[in-house]
Short mmCIF file of C-alpha atoms in Angstrom, two decimals:
data_model
loop_
_atom_site.label_atom_id
_atom_site.label_comp_id
_atom_site.label_asym_id
_atom_site.label_seq_id
_atom_site.Cartn_x
_atom_site.Cartn_y
_atom_site.Cartn_z
CA MET C 65 5.98 -8.41 9.55
CA PRO C 66 4.01 -7.74 12.72
CA SER C 67 0.25 -8.26 12.65
CA SER C 68 -0.24 -4.47 12.82
CA SER C 69 1.10 -3.77 9.33
CA TYR C 70 -0.75 -1.75 6.72
CA TYR C 71 -0.33 -0.51 3.15
CA GLU C 72 -1.19 2.76 1.45
CA ILE C 73 -1.42 3.40 -2.29
CA ARG C 74 -0.31 6.76 -3.70
CA ASP C 75 -0.29 8.21 -7.18
CA ALA C 76 3.39 8.10 -8.15
CA HIS C 77 3.26 11.38 -10.07
CA THR C 78 1.11 13.59 -7.82
CA ASP C 79 1.78 11.81 -4.48
CA GLU C 80 -1.99 11.89 -3.89
CA ILE C 81 -3.18 9.19 -1.47
CA ILE C 82 -5.50 6.86 -3.37
CA LEU C 83 -6.04 4.24 -0.64
CA PRO C 84 -5.10 5.48 2.84
CA PHE C 85 -3.85 3.40 5.74
CA ASN C 86 -6.83 1.77 7.41
CA SER C 87 -6.99 -0.70 10.31
CA THR C 88 -9.31 -3.04 8.40
CA GLY C 89 -9.24 -2.23 4.69
CA SER C 90 -5.50 -1.95 4.18
CA LYS C 91 -4.20 -4.46 6.70
CA ILE C 92 -1.42 -6.72 5.41
CA SER C 93 -2.27 -10.41 5.71
CA CYS C 94 -0.01 -13.37 6.31
CA ASP C 95 -0.18 -17.07 5.45
CA SER C 96 2.31 -19.94 5.26
CA ASP C 97 3.91 -18.38 2.13
CA GLY C 98 4.46 -14.93 3.69
CA ASN C 99 2.84 -11.49 3.79
CA TYR C 100 0.43 -10.25 1.13
CA PHE C 101 -2.50 -7.95 0.41
CA ASN C 102 -5.28 -8.11 -2.14
CA LEU C 103 -5.78 -5.03 -4.26
CA TRP C 104 -8.77 -4.49 -6.55
CA MET C 105 -7.47 -2.63 -9.60
CA ASP C 106 -10.78 -1.71 -11.24
CA SER C 107 -10.92 1.73 -9.60
CA PHE C 108 -7.40 2.76 -10.68
CA GLN C 109 -6.69 4.85 -13.77
CA PRO C 110 -5.06 2.83 -16.56
CA GLU C 111 -1.61 3.81 -17.83
CA ARG C 112 -0.67 5.43 -14.50
CA PHE C 113 2.00 4.54 -12.00
CA TYR C 114 1.21 4.02 -8.32
CA ARG C 115 3.41 3.59 -5.26
CA VAL C 116 3.01 1.32 -2.22
CA VAL C 117 3.93 2.65 1.24
CA ILE C 118 4.05 0.28 4.23
CA LYS C 119 3.32 1.22 7.86
CA VAL C 120 4.31 -1.08 10.73
CA GLU C 121 3.07 -0.52 14.28
CA THR C 122 4.77 -2.18 17.25
CA ASN C 123 4.64 -1.78 21.04
CA ASN C 124 0.81 -1.54 21.01
CA GLY C 125 0.94 1.25 18.43
CA ASN C 126 3.48 3.34 20.35
CA THR C 127 6.16 2.78 17.72
CA VAL C 128 5.35 3.42 14.05
CA GLN C 129 7.73 2.79 11.16
CA MET C 130 7.04 3.89 7.59
CA PHE C 131 8.64 2.15 4.63
CA ASP C 132 8.59 4.01 1.33
CA ASN C 133 11.07 1.97 -0.67
CA ASN C 134 9.91 3.08 -4.12
CA TYR C 135 7.68 0.07 -4.72
CA TYR C 136 5.94 1.09 -7.96
CA PHE C 137 3.44 -0.59 -10.22
CA LYS C 138 1.64 0.44 -13.39
CA VAL C 139 -2.00 -0.23 -14.22
CA ILE C 140 -2.40 -1.28 -17.84
CA ARG C 141 -5.50 -1.74 -19.95
#
């Protein structure tokens, strides 16, 4: 993924944005194993499903692609 890649977390049921795209706080990192992001789960509601949306910017931000591939996860107690 390009270095200008970000994630957003949405409530899977309501589609409410929980963590919006942000140039510093939701930037996707990369190391020798691949791309990743750290997500602190303590502020999420337990027993709810959330969805991850990916945004990739290329050409100095002139081209933006959104990937909403139904990546879901559930927070459990």
